[in-house]
Tab-separated table of C-alpha atoms in Angstrom:
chain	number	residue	atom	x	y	z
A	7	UNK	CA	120.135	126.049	137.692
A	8	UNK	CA	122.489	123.337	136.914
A	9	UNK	CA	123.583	123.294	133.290
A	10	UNK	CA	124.795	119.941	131.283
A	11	UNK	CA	128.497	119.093	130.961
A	12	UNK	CA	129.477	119.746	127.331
A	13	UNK	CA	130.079	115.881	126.857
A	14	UNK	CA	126.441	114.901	127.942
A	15	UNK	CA	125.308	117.795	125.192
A	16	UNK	CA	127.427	115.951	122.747
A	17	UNK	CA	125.801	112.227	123.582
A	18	UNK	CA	122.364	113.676	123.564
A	19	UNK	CA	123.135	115.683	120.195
A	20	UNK	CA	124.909	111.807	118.767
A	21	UNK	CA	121.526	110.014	120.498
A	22	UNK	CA	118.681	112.423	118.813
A	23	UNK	CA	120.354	111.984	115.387
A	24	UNK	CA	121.018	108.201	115.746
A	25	UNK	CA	117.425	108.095	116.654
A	26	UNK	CA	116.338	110.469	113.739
A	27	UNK	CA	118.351	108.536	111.374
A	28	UNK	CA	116.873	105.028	112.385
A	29	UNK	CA	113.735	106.816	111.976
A	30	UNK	CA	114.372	107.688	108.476
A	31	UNK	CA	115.779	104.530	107.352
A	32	UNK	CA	113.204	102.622	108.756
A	33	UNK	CA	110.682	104.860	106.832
A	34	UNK	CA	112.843	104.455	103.320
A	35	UNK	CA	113.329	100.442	103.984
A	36	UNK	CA	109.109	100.580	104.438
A	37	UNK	CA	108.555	102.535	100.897
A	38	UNK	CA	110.935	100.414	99.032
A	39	UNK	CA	109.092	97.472	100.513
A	40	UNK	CA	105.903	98.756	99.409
A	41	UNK	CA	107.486	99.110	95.721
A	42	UNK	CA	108.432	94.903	96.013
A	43	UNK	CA	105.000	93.935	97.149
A	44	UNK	CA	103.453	96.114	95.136
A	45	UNK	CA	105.523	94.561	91.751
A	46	UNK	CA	105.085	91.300	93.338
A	47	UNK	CA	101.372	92.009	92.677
A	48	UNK	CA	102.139	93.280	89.266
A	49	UNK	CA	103.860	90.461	87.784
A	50	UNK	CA	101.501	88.224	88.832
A	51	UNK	CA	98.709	89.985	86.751
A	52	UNK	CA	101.251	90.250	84.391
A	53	UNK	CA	101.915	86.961	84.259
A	54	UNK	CA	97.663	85.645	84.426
A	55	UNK	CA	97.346	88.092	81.300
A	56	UNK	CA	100.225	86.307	79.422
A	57	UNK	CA	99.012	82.948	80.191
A	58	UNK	CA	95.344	83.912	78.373
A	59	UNK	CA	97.289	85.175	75.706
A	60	UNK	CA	99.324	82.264	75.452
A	61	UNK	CA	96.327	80.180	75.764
A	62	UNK	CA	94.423	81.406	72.968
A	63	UNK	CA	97.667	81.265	70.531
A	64	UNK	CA	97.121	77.160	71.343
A	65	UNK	CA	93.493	77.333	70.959
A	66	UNK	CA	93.817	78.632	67.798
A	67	UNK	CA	96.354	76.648	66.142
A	68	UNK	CA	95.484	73.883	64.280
A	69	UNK	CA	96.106	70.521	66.040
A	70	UNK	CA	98.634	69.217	63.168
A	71	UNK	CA	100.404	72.662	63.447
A	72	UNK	CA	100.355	72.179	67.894
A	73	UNK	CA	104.557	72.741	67.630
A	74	UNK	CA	103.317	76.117	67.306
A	75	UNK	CA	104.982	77.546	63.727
A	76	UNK	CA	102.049	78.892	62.511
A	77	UNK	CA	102.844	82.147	60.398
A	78	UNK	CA	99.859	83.786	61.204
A	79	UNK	CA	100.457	84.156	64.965
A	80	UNK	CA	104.266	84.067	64.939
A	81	UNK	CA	104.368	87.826	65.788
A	82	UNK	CA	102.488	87.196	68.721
A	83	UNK	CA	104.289	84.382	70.027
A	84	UNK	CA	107.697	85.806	69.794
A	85	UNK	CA	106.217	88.869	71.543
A	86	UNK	CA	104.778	86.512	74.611
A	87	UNK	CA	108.497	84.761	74.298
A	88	UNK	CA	109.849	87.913	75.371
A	89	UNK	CA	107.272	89.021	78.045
A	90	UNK	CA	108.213	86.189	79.672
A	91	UNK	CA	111.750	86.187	79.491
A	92	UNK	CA	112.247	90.005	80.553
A	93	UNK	CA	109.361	89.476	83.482
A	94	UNK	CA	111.604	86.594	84.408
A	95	UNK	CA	114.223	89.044	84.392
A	96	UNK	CA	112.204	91.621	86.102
A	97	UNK	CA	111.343	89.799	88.860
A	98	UNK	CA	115.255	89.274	90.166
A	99	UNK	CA	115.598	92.983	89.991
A	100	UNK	CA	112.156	95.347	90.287
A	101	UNK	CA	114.050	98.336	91.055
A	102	UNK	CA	116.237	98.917	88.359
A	103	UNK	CA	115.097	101.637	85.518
A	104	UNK	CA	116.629	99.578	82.576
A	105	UNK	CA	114.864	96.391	83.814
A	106	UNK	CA	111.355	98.478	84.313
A	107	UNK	CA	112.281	99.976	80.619
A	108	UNK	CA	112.686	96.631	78.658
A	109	UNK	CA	109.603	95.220	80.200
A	110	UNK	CA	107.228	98.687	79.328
A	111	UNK	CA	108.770	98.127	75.690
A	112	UNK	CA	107.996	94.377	75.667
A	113	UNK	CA	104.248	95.165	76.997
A	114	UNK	CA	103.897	97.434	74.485
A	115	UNK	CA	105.455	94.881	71.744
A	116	UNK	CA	102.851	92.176	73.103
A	117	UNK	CA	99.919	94.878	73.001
A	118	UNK	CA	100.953	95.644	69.177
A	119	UNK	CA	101.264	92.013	68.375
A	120	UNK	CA	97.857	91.179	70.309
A	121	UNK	CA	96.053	94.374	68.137
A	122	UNK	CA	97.500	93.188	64.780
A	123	UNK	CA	96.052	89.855	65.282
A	124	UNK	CA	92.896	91.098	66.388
A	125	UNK	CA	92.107	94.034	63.960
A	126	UNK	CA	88.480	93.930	64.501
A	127	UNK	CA	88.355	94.449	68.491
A	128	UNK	CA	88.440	98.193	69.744
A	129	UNK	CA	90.664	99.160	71.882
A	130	UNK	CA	89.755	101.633	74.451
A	131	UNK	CA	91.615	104.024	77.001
A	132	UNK	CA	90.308	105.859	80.188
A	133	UNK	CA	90.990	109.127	80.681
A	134	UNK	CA	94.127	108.842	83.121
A	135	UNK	CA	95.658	106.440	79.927
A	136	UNK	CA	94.709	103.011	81.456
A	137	UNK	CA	93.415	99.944	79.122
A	138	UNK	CA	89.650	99.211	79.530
A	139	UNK	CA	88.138	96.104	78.504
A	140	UNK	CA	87.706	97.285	74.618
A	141	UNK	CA	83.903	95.991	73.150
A	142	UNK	CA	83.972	92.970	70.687
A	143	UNK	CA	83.055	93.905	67.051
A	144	UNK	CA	82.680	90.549	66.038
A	145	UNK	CA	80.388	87.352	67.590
A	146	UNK	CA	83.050	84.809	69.212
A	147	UNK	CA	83.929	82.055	66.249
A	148	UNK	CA	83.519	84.848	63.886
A	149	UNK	CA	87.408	84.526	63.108
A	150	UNK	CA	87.275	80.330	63.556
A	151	UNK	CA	86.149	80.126	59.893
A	152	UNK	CA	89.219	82.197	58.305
A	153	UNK	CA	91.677	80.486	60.554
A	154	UNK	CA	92.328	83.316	62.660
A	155	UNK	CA	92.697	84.249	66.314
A	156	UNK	CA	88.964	84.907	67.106
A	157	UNK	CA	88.621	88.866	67.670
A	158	UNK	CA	88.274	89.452	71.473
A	159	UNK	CA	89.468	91.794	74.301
A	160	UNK	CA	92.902	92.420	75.002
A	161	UNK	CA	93.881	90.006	77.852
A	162	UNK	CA	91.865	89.500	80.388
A	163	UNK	CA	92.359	89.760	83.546
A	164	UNK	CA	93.350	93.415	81.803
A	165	UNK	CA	91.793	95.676	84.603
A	166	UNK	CA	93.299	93.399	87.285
A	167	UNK	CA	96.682	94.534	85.191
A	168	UNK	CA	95.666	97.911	85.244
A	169	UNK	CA	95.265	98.060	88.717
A	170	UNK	CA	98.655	96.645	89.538
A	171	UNK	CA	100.488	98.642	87.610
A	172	UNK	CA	98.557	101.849	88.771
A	173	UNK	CA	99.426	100.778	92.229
A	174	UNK	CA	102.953	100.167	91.370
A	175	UNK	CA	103.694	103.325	90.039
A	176	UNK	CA	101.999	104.886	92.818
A	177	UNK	CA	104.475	103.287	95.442
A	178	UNK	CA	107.389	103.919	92.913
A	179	UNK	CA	106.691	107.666	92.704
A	180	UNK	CA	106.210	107.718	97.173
A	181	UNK	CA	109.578	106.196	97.711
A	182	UNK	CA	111.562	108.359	94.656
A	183	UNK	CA	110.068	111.224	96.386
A	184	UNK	CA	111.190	110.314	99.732
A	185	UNK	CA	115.164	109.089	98.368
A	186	UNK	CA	115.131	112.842	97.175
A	187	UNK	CA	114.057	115.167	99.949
A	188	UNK	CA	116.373	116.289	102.626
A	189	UNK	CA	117.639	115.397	104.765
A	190	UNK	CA	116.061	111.697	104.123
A	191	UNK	CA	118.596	111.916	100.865
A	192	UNK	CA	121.823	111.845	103.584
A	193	UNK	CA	120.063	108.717	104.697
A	194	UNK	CA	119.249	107.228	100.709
A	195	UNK	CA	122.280	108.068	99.919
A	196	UNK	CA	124.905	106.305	102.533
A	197	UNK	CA	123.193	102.874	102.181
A	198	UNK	CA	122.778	103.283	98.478
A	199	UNK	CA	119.011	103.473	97.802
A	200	UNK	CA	118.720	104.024	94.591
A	201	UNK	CA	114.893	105.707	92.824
A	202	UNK	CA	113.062	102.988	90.965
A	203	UNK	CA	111.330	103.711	87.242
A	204	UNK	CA	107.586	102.917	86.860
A	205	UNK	CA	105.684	100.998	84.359
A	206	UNK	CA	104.695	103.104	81.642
């Protein structure tokens, strides 16, 4: 029985870990991809929501006050001012917690502003915390009359929303777990993968 030459050991030890570690990048490299495509996904429900909003601030100024200074739904358009800017900024860098953080708080902002200025629409939550499409209380036009936004749902496309950002943090929490088990943390941690922060 012929036994290997301690250097072929050594190049077979060096081959099985290069192989391993190739292997474990490649799996990291396909999680944080899933994270981009699946904010990629998010933003752009993000951004259809914002537009509706946006929309029906237009809609329901009056044409002489089109600039868009009306008092009544100034809250709300310095709240979609901001969604934008910070999804703007969001978009350059998906992965970073502080990013992720401003743009939960700015959703939240928007949500507030959207509620104030529709106090007679219900707003209603599943179970697992998502946003449902909350009934109207009011008839549309009901709110033409006082010069108000009319009362309706919170955006729509609100469960395509939902959805993203369910999926998102689902692909955020699969690739934070992976960065942190070992020995797939040797491999996060030499080419600097760093865990992402959902959307809460």
């Amino acid at each position: 029985m012929s036994v290997l030459p301690d250097s072929m050991v050594g190049w077979i030890v060096i081959a099985v870990l290069l192989f391993w570690f190739v292997g474990a990048y490649n799996r990291l490299v396909r999680l944080r991809a899933a994270v981009l495509q699946a904010y990629a996904t998010l933003d752009a429900a993000l951004r259809k929501q914002l537009d509706f909003v946006q929309a029906s601030i237009t809609a329901a100024l009056p044409e002489k006050d089109a600039s868009g200074h009306s008092s009544a739904v100034a809250p709300l358009q310095a709240a979609t001012t901001q969604l934008a800017t910070l999804l703007g900024a969001t978009r350059l860098h998906p992965l970073d917690p502080g990013a992720m953080a401003a743009l939960a708080t700015a959703l939240q902002v928007l949500i507030t502003a959207w509620q104030r200025q529709h106090p007679d629409a219900v707003t209603v939550f599943e179970a697992d915390g998502t946003l449902s499409r909350p009934a109207l209380l009011l008839p549309a036009g009901a709110g033409a009359a006082s010069g108000t936004l009319e009362p309706m749902a919170w955006p729509e496309p609100s469960a395509a929303a939902e959805i993203a950002r369910s999926q998102f943090n689902l692909a955020v929490g699969q690739y934070n777990a992976a960065i942190v088990q070992f020995p797939a943390l040797l491999v996060a941690w030499m080419v600097r993968l760093r865990p992402a922060a959902p959307l809460l």
